[in-house]
mmCIF file of C-alpha atoms and ligand atoms in Angstrom:
data_model
loop_
_atom_site.group_PDB
_atom_site.id
_atom_site.type_symbol
_atom_site.label_atom_id
_atom_site.label_comp_id
_atom_site.label_asym_id
_atom_site.label_seq_id
_atom_site.Cartn_x
_atom_site.Cartn_y
_atom_site.Cartn_z
ATOM 1 C CA MET I 1 51.454 104.141 18.875
ATOM 2 C CA ALA I 2 51.690 107.827 18.009
ATOM 3 C CA LYS I 3 54.211 108.728 15.329
ATOM 4 C CA ILE I 4 56.321 111.564 16.642
ATOM 5 C CA ILE I 5 59.236 113.400 15.095
ATOM 6 C CA LEU I 6 61.966 115.183 16.976
ATOM 7 C CA THR I 7 64.972 116.721 15.331
ATOM 8 C CA GLY I 8 67.012 119.862 15.561
ATOM 9 C CA ASP I 9 70.102 121.910 14.925
ATOM 10 C CA ARG I 10 72.714 123.765 16.900
ATOM 11 C CA PRO I 11 72.353 127.510 16.444
ATOM 12 C CA THR I 12 75.998 128.181 15.610
ATOM 13 C CA GLY I 13 75.381 129.780 12.213
ATOM 14 C CA LYS I 14 72.925 130.240 9.392
ATOM 15 C CA LEU I 15 71.756 127.050 7.748
ATOM 16 C CA HIS I 16 73.229 126.138 4.370
ATOM 17 C CA VAL I 17 72.079 123.995 1.481
ATOM 18 C CA GLY I 18 73.825 120.985 3.073
ATOM 19 C CA HIS I 19 71.434 121.273 6.030
ATOM 20 C CA TYR I 20 68.613 121.725 3.561
ATOM 21 C CA VAL I 21 69.112 118.536 1.520
ATOM 22 C CA GLY I 22 70.441 116.606 4.522
ATOM 23 C CA SER I 23 67.434 117.176 6.716
ATOM 24 C CA LEU I 24 65.388 120.358 6.398
ATOM 25 C CA ARG I 25 63.757 119.594 3.033
ATOM 26 C CA ARG I 26 62.736 116.169 4.308
ATOM 27 C CA ARG I 27 61.253 117.626 7.469
ATOM 28 C CA VAL I 28 59.044 119.891 5.429
ATOM 29 C CA GLU I 29 57.888 116.928 3.320
ATOM 30 C CA LEU I 30 57.208 114.849 6.432
ATOM 31 C CA GLN I 31 55.365 117.763 8.004
ATOM 32 C CA ASN I 32 53.148 118.129 4.964
ATOM 33 C CA SER I 33 52.606 114.389 4.529
ATOM 34 C CA GLY I 34 50.212 114.397 7.466
ATOM 35 C CA GLU I 35 51.595 111.021 8.539
ATOM 36 C CA PHE I 36 52.911 112.235 11.873
ATOM 37 C CA ASP I 37 50.946 112.993 14.989
ATOM 38 C CA LYS I 38 53.442 115.530 16.309
ATOM 39 C CA ILE I 39 56.573 117.213 14.990
ATOM 40 C CA TYR I 40 59.075 118.943 17.260
ATOM 41 C CA ILE I 41 61.976 120.923 15.860
ATOM 42 C CA MET I 42 64.542 121.953 18.404
ATOM 43 C CA ILE I 43 66.986 124.815 18.299
ATOM 44 C CA ALA I 44 69.658 123.134 20.418
ATOM 45 C CA ASP I 45 71.238 126.159 22.090
ATOM 46 C CA ALA I 46 72.293 124.270 25.224
ATOM 47 C CA GLN I 47 74.114 121.718 23.090
ATOM 48 C CA ALA I 48 75.719 124.534 21.073
ATOM 49 C CA LEU I 49 77.020 126.001 24.339
ATOM 50 C CA THR I 50 78.850 122.764 25.173
ATOM 51 C CA ASP I 51 81.678 123.871 22.908
ATOM 52 C CA ASN I 52 80.912 127.592 22.803
ATOM 53 C CA ALA I 53 80.804 128.411 26.490
ATOM 54 C CA ASP I 54 82.939 131.498 25.899
ATOM 55 C CA ASN I 55 80.826 132.773 23.028
ATOM 56 C CA PRO I 56 77.217 133.129 24.170
ATOM 57 C CA ASP I 57 76.548 136.023 21.788
ATOM 58 C CA LYS I 58 77.101 133.783 18.803
ATOM 59 C CA ILE I 59 74.465 131.335 20.017
ATOM 60 C CA ARG I 60 72.042 134.092 20.959
ATOM 61 C CA GLU I 61 72.246 135.771 17.548
ATOM 62 C CA ASN I 62 71.805 132.571 15.651
ATOM 63 C CA ILE I 63 68.579 131.502 17.380
ATOM 64 C CA VAL I 64 66.525 133.855 15.255
ATOM 65 C CA GLU I 65 68.634 133.096 12.151
ATOM 66 C CA VAL I 66 67.886 129.397 12.436
ATOM 67 C CA ALA I 67 64.208 130.067 13.185
ATOM 68 C CA LEU I 68 64.026 132.236 10.046
ATOM 69 C CA ASP I 69 65.744 129.509 8.039
ATOM 70 C CA TYR I 70 63.255 126.909 9.299
ATOM 71 C CA MET I 71 60.177 128.948 8.622
ATOM 72 C CA SER I 72 61.335 130.244 5.264
ATOM 73 C CA ALA I 73 62.163 126.686 4.166
ATOM 74 C CA GLY I 74 58.575 125.696 4.898
ATOM 75 C CA ILE I 75 58.392 124.647 8.533
ATOM 76 C CA ASP I 76 54.907 125.807 9.454
ATOM 77 C CA PRO I 77 54.343 126.680 13.117
ATOM 78 C CA ALA I 78 50.715 125.592 12.728
ATOM 79 C CA LYS I 79 51.880 122.051 11.940
ATOM 80 C CA SER I 80 55.250 121.771 13.711
ATOM 81 C CA THR I 81 56.370 122.913 17.136
ATOM 82 C CA ILE I 82 59.602 124.892 17.058
ATOM 83 C CA LEU I 83 61.274 125.060 20.467
ATOM 84 C CA ILE I 84 64.404 126.327 22.155
ATOM 85 C CA GLN I 85 66.245 123.621 24.103
ATOM 86 C CA SER I 86 67.291 125.755 27.082
ATOM 87 C CA MET I 87 63.678 126.780 27.692
ATOM 88 C CA ILE I 88 62.930 123.184 28.745
ATOM 89 C CA PRO I 89 64.788 122.631 32.045
ATOM 90 C CA GLU I 90 63.226 119.142 32.309
ATOM 91 C CA LEU I 91 65.755 118.074 29.670
ATOM 92 C CA THR I 92 68.687 118.690 31.992
ATOM 93 C CA GLU I 93 67.008 116.710 34.726
ATOM 94 C CA LEU I 94 66.493 113.748 32.408
ATOM 95 C CA THR I 95 70.118 114.038 31.300
ATOM 96 C CA PHE I 96 71.277 113.756 34.910
ATOM 97 C CA TYR I 97 69.412 110.481 35.447
ATOM 98 C CA TYR I 98 70.363 109.018 32.068
ATOM 99 C CA ALA I 99 74.034 109.768 32.801
ATOM 100 C CA ASN I 100 73.931 106.955 35.363
ATOM 101 C CA LEU I 101 73.143 104.480 32.597
ATOM 102 C CA VAL I 102 76.110 105.319 30.348
ATOM 103 C CA THR I 103 79.758 104.500 30.925
ATOM 104 C CA ILE I 104 82.696 106.741 30.095
ATOM 105 C CA SER I 105 84.112 104.081 27.808
ATOM 106 C CA ARG I 106 80.823 104.036 25.887
ATOM 107 C CA LEU I 107 81.067 107.805 25.373
ATOM 108 C CA GLU I 108 84.659 107.366 24.209
ATOM 109 C CA ARG I 109 83.538 105.067 21.417
ATOM 110 C CA ASN I 110 81.115 107.569 19.848
ATOM 111 C CA PRO I 111 82.556 108.192 16.352
ATOM 112 C CA THR I 112 80.902 111.594 15.876
ATOM 113 C CA ILE I 113 82.287 112.820 19.197
ATOM 114 C CA LYS I 114 85.706 111.443 18.276
ATOM 115 C CA SER I 115 85.854 113.361 15.016
ATOM 116 C CA GLU I 116 84.400 116.520 16.558
ATOM 117 C CA LEU I 117 87.019 116.419 19.329
ATOM 118 C CA GLN I 118 89.721 116.131 16.716
ATOM 119 C CA MET I 119 88.314 118.950 14.590
ATOM 120 C CA ARG I 120 88.115 121.274 17.581
ATOM 121 C CA GLY I 121 91.598 120.396 18.797
ATOM 122 C CA PHE I 122 90.531 120.137 22.450
ATOM 123 C CA GLY I 123 93.557 118.004 23.331
ATOM 124 C CA ASN I 124 93.397 117.285 27.044
ATOM 125 C CA SER I 125 90.964 120.101 27.741
ATOM 126 C CA ILE I 126 87.678 118.508 26.761
ATOM 127 C CA PRO I 127 84.679 120.191 28.410
ATOM 128 C CA VAL I 128 82.650 117.633 30.361
ATOM 129 C CA GLY I 129 79.447 119.075 28.906
ATOM 130 C CA PHE I 130 80.668 118.521 25.385
ATOM 131 C CA TYR I 131 81.786 114.991 26.106
ATOM 132 C CA THR I 132 78.412 114.070 27.495
ATOM 133 C CA TYR I 133 76.169 115.810 24.974
ATOM 134 C CA PRO I 134 75.069 112.472 23.458
ATOM 135 C CA ILE I 135 73.335 111.810 26.794
ATOM 136 C CA SER I 136 71.609 115.161 26.672
ATOM 137 C CA GLN I 137 70.571 114.430 23.104
ATOM 138 C CA ALA I 138 68.960 111.217 24.356
ATOM 139 C CA ALA I 139 66.978 113.416 26.739
ATOM 140 C CA ASP I 140 65.910 115.669 23.829
ATOM 141 C CA ILE I 141 64.638 112.706 21.860
ATOM 142 C CA THR I 142 62.972 110.722 24.650
ATOM 143 C CA ALA I 143 61.364 113.712 26.375
ATOM 144 C CA PHE I 144 58.988 113.978 23.424
ATOM 145 C CA LYS I 145 58.571 110.206 23.056
ATOM 146 C CA ALA I 146 59.910 110.589 19.535
ATOM 147 C CA THR I 147 59.694 107.573 17.253
ATOM 148 C CA THR I 148 61.487 109.174 14.315
ATOM 149 C CA VAL I 149 64.563 111.380 14.103
ATOM 150 C CA PRO I 150 65.113 112.714 10.570
ATOM 151 C CA ALA I 151 68.790 113.657 10.503
ATOM 152 C CA GLY I 152 72.094 113.277 8.711
ATOM 153 C CA GLU I 153 74.470 110.351 8.964
ATOM 154 C CA ASP I 154 76.557 112.076 11.658
ATOM 155 C CA GLN I 155 73.586 111.836 14.041
ATOM 156 C CA MET I 156 73.440 108.038 13.795
ATOM 157 C CA PRO I 157 75.716 107.475 16.840
ATOM 158 C CA MET I 158 73.506 109.798 18.900
ATOM 159 C CA VAL I 159 70.376 107.887 18.027
ATOM 160 C CA GLU I 160 72.146 104.596 18.773
ATOM 161 C CA GLN I 161 73.203 105.952 22.151
ATOM 162 C CA THR I 162 69.595 106.962 22.767
ATOM 163 C CA GLN I 163 68.357 103.480 21.874
ATOM 164 C CA GLU I 164 70.766 101.977 24.389
ATOM 165 C CA ILE I 165 69.677 104.358 27.132
ATOM 166 C CA VAL I 166 66.012 103.597 26.434
ATOM 167 C CA GLN I 167 66.658 99.871 26.524
ATOM 168 C CA ARG I 168 68.584 100.049 29.757
ATOM 169 C CA PHE I 169 66.128 102.406 31.409
ATOM 170 C CA ASN I 170 63.136 100.250 30.500
ATOM 171 C CA TYR I 171 64.961 97.091 31.627
ATOM 172 C CA ILE I 172 65.846 98.492 35.040
ATOM 173 C CA TYR I 173 62.816 100.653 35.819
ATOM 174 C CA GLY I 174 60.080 99.128 33.680
ATOM 175 C CA GLU I 175 58.646 100.075 30.280
ATOM 176 C CA THR I 176 58.636 103.885 30.228
ATOM 177 C CA LEU I 177 60.574 105.343 27.300
ATOM 178 C CA VAL I 178 60.037 105.009 23.546
ATOM 179 C CA THR I 179 62.786 103.681 21.242
ATOM 180 C CA PRO I 180 63.502 106.114 18.401
ATOM 181 C CA HIS I 181 64.785 105.424 14.890
ATOM 182 C CA ILE I 182 66.821 107.633 12.616
ATOM 183 C CA LEU I 183 65.458 108.567 9.211
ATOM 184 C CA LEU I 184 68.410 109.178 6.891
ATOM 185 C CA PRO I 185 68.236 111.019 3.561
ATOM 186 C CA ASP I 186 67.363 108.519 0.836
ATOM 187 C CA ASN I 187 69.813 109.970 -1.679
ATOM 188 C CA LYS I 188 73.559 109.475 -1.258
ATOM 189 C CA ALA I 189 74.453 112.990 -2.413
ATOM 190 C CA CYS I 190 72.178 114.350 0.329
ATOM 191 C CA LEU I 191 73.893 112.376 3.065
ATOM 192 C CA ARG I 192 76.923 114.580 2.995
ATOM 193 C CA LEU I 193 76.817 117.431 0.521
ATOM 194 C CA PRO I 194 80.368 118.660 -0.129
ATOM 195 C CA GLY I 195 81.408 122.307 -0.020
ATOM 196 C CA ILE I 196 81.657 124.240 -3.299
ATOM 197 C CA ASP I 197 85.421 123.590 -3.245
ATOM 198 C CA GLY I 198 84.785 119.838 -3.320
ATOM 199 C CA LYS I 199 86.035 119.444 0.260
ATOM 200 C CA ALA I 200 84.310 116.774 2.281
ATOM 201 C CA LYS I 201 81.832 118.899 4.201
ATOM 202 C CA MET I 202 80.361 122.355 4.048
ATOM 203 C CA SER I 203 81.677 124.386 6.892
ATOM 204 C CA LYS I 204 81.585 128.001 7.803
ATOM 205 C CA SER I 205 85.283 128.060 8.707
ATOM 206 C CA LEU I 206 86.261 126.692 5.282
ATOM 207 C CA GLY I 207 84.137 129.364 3.577
ATOM 208 C CA ASN I 208 82.709 126.783 1.180
ATOM 209 C CA CYS I 209 78.993 127.032 1.986
ATOM 210 C CA ILE I 210 75.980 128.205 0.051
ATOM 211 C CA TYR I 211 73.560 129.578 2.629
ATOM 212 C CA LEU I 212 69.800 129.331 2.368
ATOM 213 C CA SER I 213 69.568 133.079 2.845
ATOM 214 C CA GLU I 214 72.165 133.899 0.193
ATOM 215 C CA SER I 215 71.309 136.423 -2.556
ATOM 216 C CA GLU I 216 70.674 135.360 -6.142
ATOM 217 C CA GLU I 217 73.945 136.907 -7.343
ATOM 218 C CA ASP I 218 76.033 135.292 -4.629
ATOM 219 C CA VAL I 219 74.550 131.862 -5.298
ATOM 220 C CA LYS I 220 75.374 132.286 -8.973
ATOM 221 C CA LYS I 221 78.938 133.394 -8.249
ATOM 222 C CA LYS I 222 79.475 130.397 -6.008
ATOM 223 C CA VAL I 223 78.038 127.950 -8.500
ATOM 224 C CA MET I 224 80.184 129.328 -11.324
ATOM 225 C CA SER I 225 83.296 128.916 -9.126
ATOM 226 C CA MET I 226 82.502 125.350 -8.118
ATOM 227 C CA PHE I 227 85.041 122.561 -8.200
ATOM 228 C CA THR I 228 84.556 120.159 -11.139
ATOM 229 C CA ASP I 229 86.952 117.787 -12.877
ATOM 230 C CA PRO I 230 90.386 119.466 -12.961
ATOM 231 C CA ASN I 231 91.370 117.350 -16.008
ATOM 232 C CA HIS I 232 88.352 118.429 -18.046
ATOM 233 C CA ILE I 233 90.067 121.268 -19.851
ATOM 234 C CA LYS I 234 88.606 121.406 -23.332
ATOM 235 C CA ILE I 235 84.904 120.882 -24.012
ATOM 236 C CA GLU I 236 85.694 117.872 -26.212
ATOM 237 C CA ASP I 237 87.628 116.149 -23.405
ATOM 238 C CA PRO I 238 85.853 113.331 -21.618
ATOM 239 C CA GLY I 239 84.914 114.461 -18.102
ATOM 240 C CA SER I 240 84.835 112.568 -14.831
ATOM 241 C CA LEU I 241 81.896 112.535 -12.424
ATOM 242 C CA GLU I 242 83.935 111.185 -9.530
ATOM 243 C CA GLY I 243 84.255 113.946 -6.909
ATOM 244 C CA ASN I 244 82.729 116.399 -9.372
ATOM 245 C CA THR I 245 80.878 118.776 -7.063
ATOM 246 C CA VAL I 246 78.549 120.172 -9.709
ATOM 247 C CA PHE I 247 77.195 116.720 -10.439
ATOM 248 C CA THR I 248 76.960 115.847 -6.755
ATOM 249 C CA TYR I 249 74.783 118.941 -6.308
ATOM 250 C CA LEU I 250 72.672 117.961 -9.295
ATOM 251 C CA ASP I 251 72.206 114.523 -7.711
ATOM 252 C CA ALA I 252 70.922 116.276 -4.604
ATOM 253 C CA PHE I 253 68.770 118.933 -6.271
ATOM 254 C CA ALA I 254 67.801 118.214 -9.883
ATOM 255 C CA LYS I 255 64.275 116.954 -10.559
ATOM 256 C CA PRO I 256 62.766 115.883 -13.885
ATOM 257 C CA GLU I 257 60.807 119.130 -14.114
ATOM 258 C CA HIS I 258 64.059 121.112 -13.983
ATOM 259 C CA PHE I 259 65.169 119.399 -17.180
ATOM 260 C CA GLU I 260 61.869 120.198 -18.861
ATOM 261 C CA GLU I 261 62.161 123.823 -17.844
ATOM 262 C CA PHE I 262 65.872 124.599 -18.177
ATOM 263 C CA LEU I 263 67.517 121.870 -20.258
ATOM 264 C CA PRO I 264 64.917 120.212 -22.491
ATOM 265 C CA ASP I 265 67.549 118.702 -24.802
ATOM 266 C CA TYR I 266 68.273 116.125 -22.129
ATOM 267 C CA ALA I 267 65.786 113.565 -20.855
ATOM 268 C CA GLY I 268 67.332 113.648 -17.403
ATOM 269 C CA LEU I 269 70.421 113.514 -15.254
ATOM 270 C CA ASP I 270 71.650 110.146 -16.571
ATOM 271 C CA GLU I 271 71.750 111.491 -20.113
ATOM 272 C CA LEU I 272 73.573 114.641 -19.018
ATOM 273 C CA LYS I 273 76.139 112.574 -17.106
ATOM 274 C CA ALA I 274 76.700 110.261 -20.059
ATOM 275 C CA HIS I 275 77.356 113.232 -22.343
ATOM 276 C CA TYR I 276 79.820 114.713 -19.856
ATOM 277 C CA GLU I 277 81.736 111.458 -19.562
ATOM 278 C CA ARG I 278 81.782 111.002 -23.321
ATOM 279 C CA GLY I 279 83.130 114.515 -23.916
ATOM 280 C CA GLY I 280 81.632 117.489 -25.704
ATOM 281 C CA LEU I 281 79.778 118.998 -22.742
ATOM 282 C CA GLY I 282 81.346 122.049 -21.128
ATOM 283 C CA ASP I 283 81.409 122.821 -17.400
ATOM 284 C CA VAL I 284 79.838 126.229 -17.925
ATOM 285 C CA LYS I 285 76.696 124.748 -19.426
ATOM 286 C CA VAL I 286 76.325 122.314 -16.534
ATOM 287 C CA LYS I 287 76.983 125.052 -14.006
ATOM 288 C CA LYS I 288 74.378 127.314 -15.589
ATOM 289 C CA PHE I 289 71.883 124.507 -15.342
ATOM 290 C CA LEU I 290 72.772 123.900 -11.688
ATOM 291 C CA ASN I 291 72.406 127.607 -11.026
ATOM 292 C CA ASN I 292 68.889 127.559 -12.517
ATOM 293 C CA VAL I 293 67.993 124.514 -10.452
ATOM 294 C CA LEU I 294 69.296 126.045 -7.224
ATOM 295 C CA GLN I 295 67.673 129.412 -7.887
ATOM 296 C CA SER I 296 64.298 127.820 -8.488
ATOM 297 C CA GLU I 297 64.598 125.950 -5.195
ATOM 298 C CA LEU I 298 65.975 128.899 -3.188
ATOM 299 C CA GLU I 299 63.847 131.692 -4.630
ATOM 300 C CA PRO I 300 60.641 130.882 -2.683
ATOM 301 C CA ILE I 301 62.728 130.427 0.480
ATOM 302 C CA ARG I 302 64.336 133.827 -0.032
ATOM 303 C CA LYS I 303 60.953 135.462 -0.577
ATOM 304 C CA ARG I 304 59.443 133.964 2.563
ATOM 305 C CA ARG I 305 62.508 135.038 4.546
ATOM 306 C CA ALA I 306 62.136 138.625 3.352
ATOM 307 C CA GLU I 307 58.516 138.596 4.555
ATOM 308 C CA LEU I 308 59.360 137.036 7.923
ATOM 309 C CA GLN I 309 62.202 139.488 8.518
ATOM 310 C CA LYS I 310 59.642 142.278 8.507
ATOM 311 C CA ASP I 311 58.032 140.816 11.624
ATOM 312 C CA ILE I 312 60.766 139.540 13.937
ATOM 313 C CA PRO I 313 58.564 139.823 17.082
ATOM 314 C CA TYR I 314 56.254 137.270 15.449
ATOM 315 C CA VAL I 315 59.201 134.874 15.022
ATOM 316 C CA TYR I 316 60.059 135.220 18.721
ATOM 317 C CA GLU I 317 56.403 134.677 19.598
ATOM 318 C CA VAL I 318 56.434 131.411 17.624
ATOM 319 C CA LEU I 319 59.517 130.270 19.542
ATOM 320 C CA LYS I 320 58.021 131.241 22.881
ATOM 321 C CA LYS I 321 54.727 129.458 22.248
ATOM 322 C CA GLY I 322 56.489 126.403 20.857
ATOM 323 C CA SER I 323 58.813 126.203 23.848
ATOM 324 C CA GLU I 324 55.903 126.522 26.291
ATOM 325 C CA GLU I 325 53.958 123.777 24.583
ATOM 326 C CA ALA I 326 57.025 121.526 24.394
ATOM 327 C CA ARG I 327 57.800 122.074 28.043
ATOM 328 C CA LYS I 328 54.458 120.587 29.081
ATOM 329 C CA VAL I 329 55.204 117.443 27.095
ATOM 330 C CA ALA I 330 58.718 117.099 28.520
ATOM 331 C CA ALA I 331 57.388 117.654 32.049
ATOM 332 C CA ALA I 332 54.873 114.821 31.623
ATOM 333 C CA THR I 333 57.671 112.484 30.484
ATOM 334 C CA LEU I 334 59.818 113.539 33.428
ATOM 335 C CA ASP I 335 56.914 112.649 35.744
ATOM 336 C CA ASP I 336 56.743 109.180 34.158
ATOM 337 C CA VAL I 337 60.507 108.773 34.491
ATOM 338 C CA LYS I 338 60.512 109.770 38.137
ATOM 339 C CA ALA I 339 57.604 107.472 38.909
ATOM 340 C CA SER I 340 59.416 104.554 37.241
ATOM 341 C CA MET I 341 62.574 105.404 39.166
ATOM 342 C CA LYS I 342 60.566 105.597 42.395
ATOM 343 C CA ILE I 343 61.658 109.152 43.100
ATOM 344 C CA ASN I 344 58.141 110.591 43.097
ATOM 345 C CA TYR I 345 57.879 110.516 46.896
ATOM 346 C CA PHE I 346 55.016 112.898 47.359
ATOM 347 C CA ASP I 347 52.771 111.548 44.606
ATOM 348 C CA ASP I 348 53.057 108.011 45.802
ATOM 349 C CA ASN I 349 50.333 107.284 48.300
ATOM 350 C CA ALA I 350 51.287 103.618 48.564
ATOM 351 C CA LEU I 351 54.774 104.648 49.617
ATOM 352 C CA ILE I 352 53.445 106.860 52.389
ATOM 353 C CA GLN I 353 51.075 104.129 53.570
ATOM 354 C CA GLU I 354 53.945 101.610 53.611
ATOM 355 C CA SER I 355 56.007 103.919 55.786
ATOM 356 C CA VAL I 356 53.054 104.496 58.085
ATOM 357 C CA LYS I 357 52.667 100.737 58.471
ATOM 358 C CA LYS I 358 56.368 100.137 58.934
ATOM 359 C CA TYR I 359 56.612 102.518 61.851
ATOM 360 C CA SER I 360 53.244 101.838 63.420
ATOM 361 C CA ASN I 361 54.273 98.830 65.529
HETATM 362 N N1 LIG N 1 73.338 117.234 17.323
HETATM 363 C C1 LIG N 1 72.512 117.992 16.415
HETATM 364 C C2 LIG N 1 73.448 118.864 15.554
HETATM 365 O O1 LIG N 1 74.632 118.850 15.757
HETATM 366 C C3 LIG N 1 71.505 118.874 17.098
HETATM 367 C C4 LIG N 1 70.542 118.135 17.984
HETATM 368 C C5 LIG N 1 70.366 118.347 19.333
HETATM 369 C C6 LIG N 1 69.624 117.122 17.604
HETATM 370 N N2 LIG N 1 69.423 117.524 19.814
HETATM 371 C C7 LIG N 1 68.936 116.751 18.796
HETATM 372 C C8 LIG N 1 69.337 116.473 16.405
HETATM 373 C C9 LIG N 1 67.979 115.731 18.793
HETATM 374 C C10 LIG N 1 68.388 115.448 16.405
HETATM 375 C C11 LIG N 1 67.718 115.085 17.592
HETATM 376 O O2 LIG N 1 72.995 119.580 14.699
#
């Protein structure tokens, strides 16, 4: 069976380093591994509109931002198809049929939806579209017959919902859809990278993000202001790693070659951590190291972005071509779905012949 990736992001803002270690970096590795037959990366504007109906400009502006983030991080349009969700109307049609296979109480149990509802403070005014977006996400995934969804932990309930829809669809209508699996980051720090203030998650509204497109100086400023161990006052004091954001970021970003290049006195991260816990290692030294690590990772991304920004029509062309190509694939799946559901009246010669027979005597 073909190995197919589908994943994506809502275009509600620029992507930050949490997106990068949580999913984007992995996508680039998977893309370049050559192990996948097809890779689709979706800019999920229709999903973004489910809780931004009154702010279409925000979504519109961020389409090109996210596309620039993708391509500057290494998503190569020659190897991966980048598409815009709303350009594929077949997805809404699939969503409508899948909605019959999901109960309201099942939607109510989705933990990601639960926490998002709370965060947004919808109260009793939950938009129906928002409530049902897990069904539309199942359409996104199945339309491309995806086997693999590289994503963060928060997307697990969506993939589980998709698996259930696939199972139920295939049971009722016959084997048609492909069951997908999530591919989570393999490193715990990457699962949920905290904001620079140590708060649980990076979020634009908390102002605690480091963006992929951020300048060298701003990255440095943010790193130097990062939350560490508030009880580590003097250099000699023993420090704690628990909830220490700088070390969490090092867990997510530092590679052996960074030690060779920027901190050759230490064999690796374990040795650095041990010294910090023992006492005698100052925060500033660790932060400077983290800054070097981050800059070396972000510098090539920044450079590619600067190049791409000089040719924005090319970026739109990539999105247009990708969406057109993706639409053909989704349309073929929709044909399969409709045939399985027996709602392909005009393609079904046997059906016409049966009717002819039925009314002929
Ligand atoms: N829900 C994802 C997010 O919040 C975006 C998304 C839409 C997605 N469709 C998808 C992710 C399909 C993976 C697969 O960022």
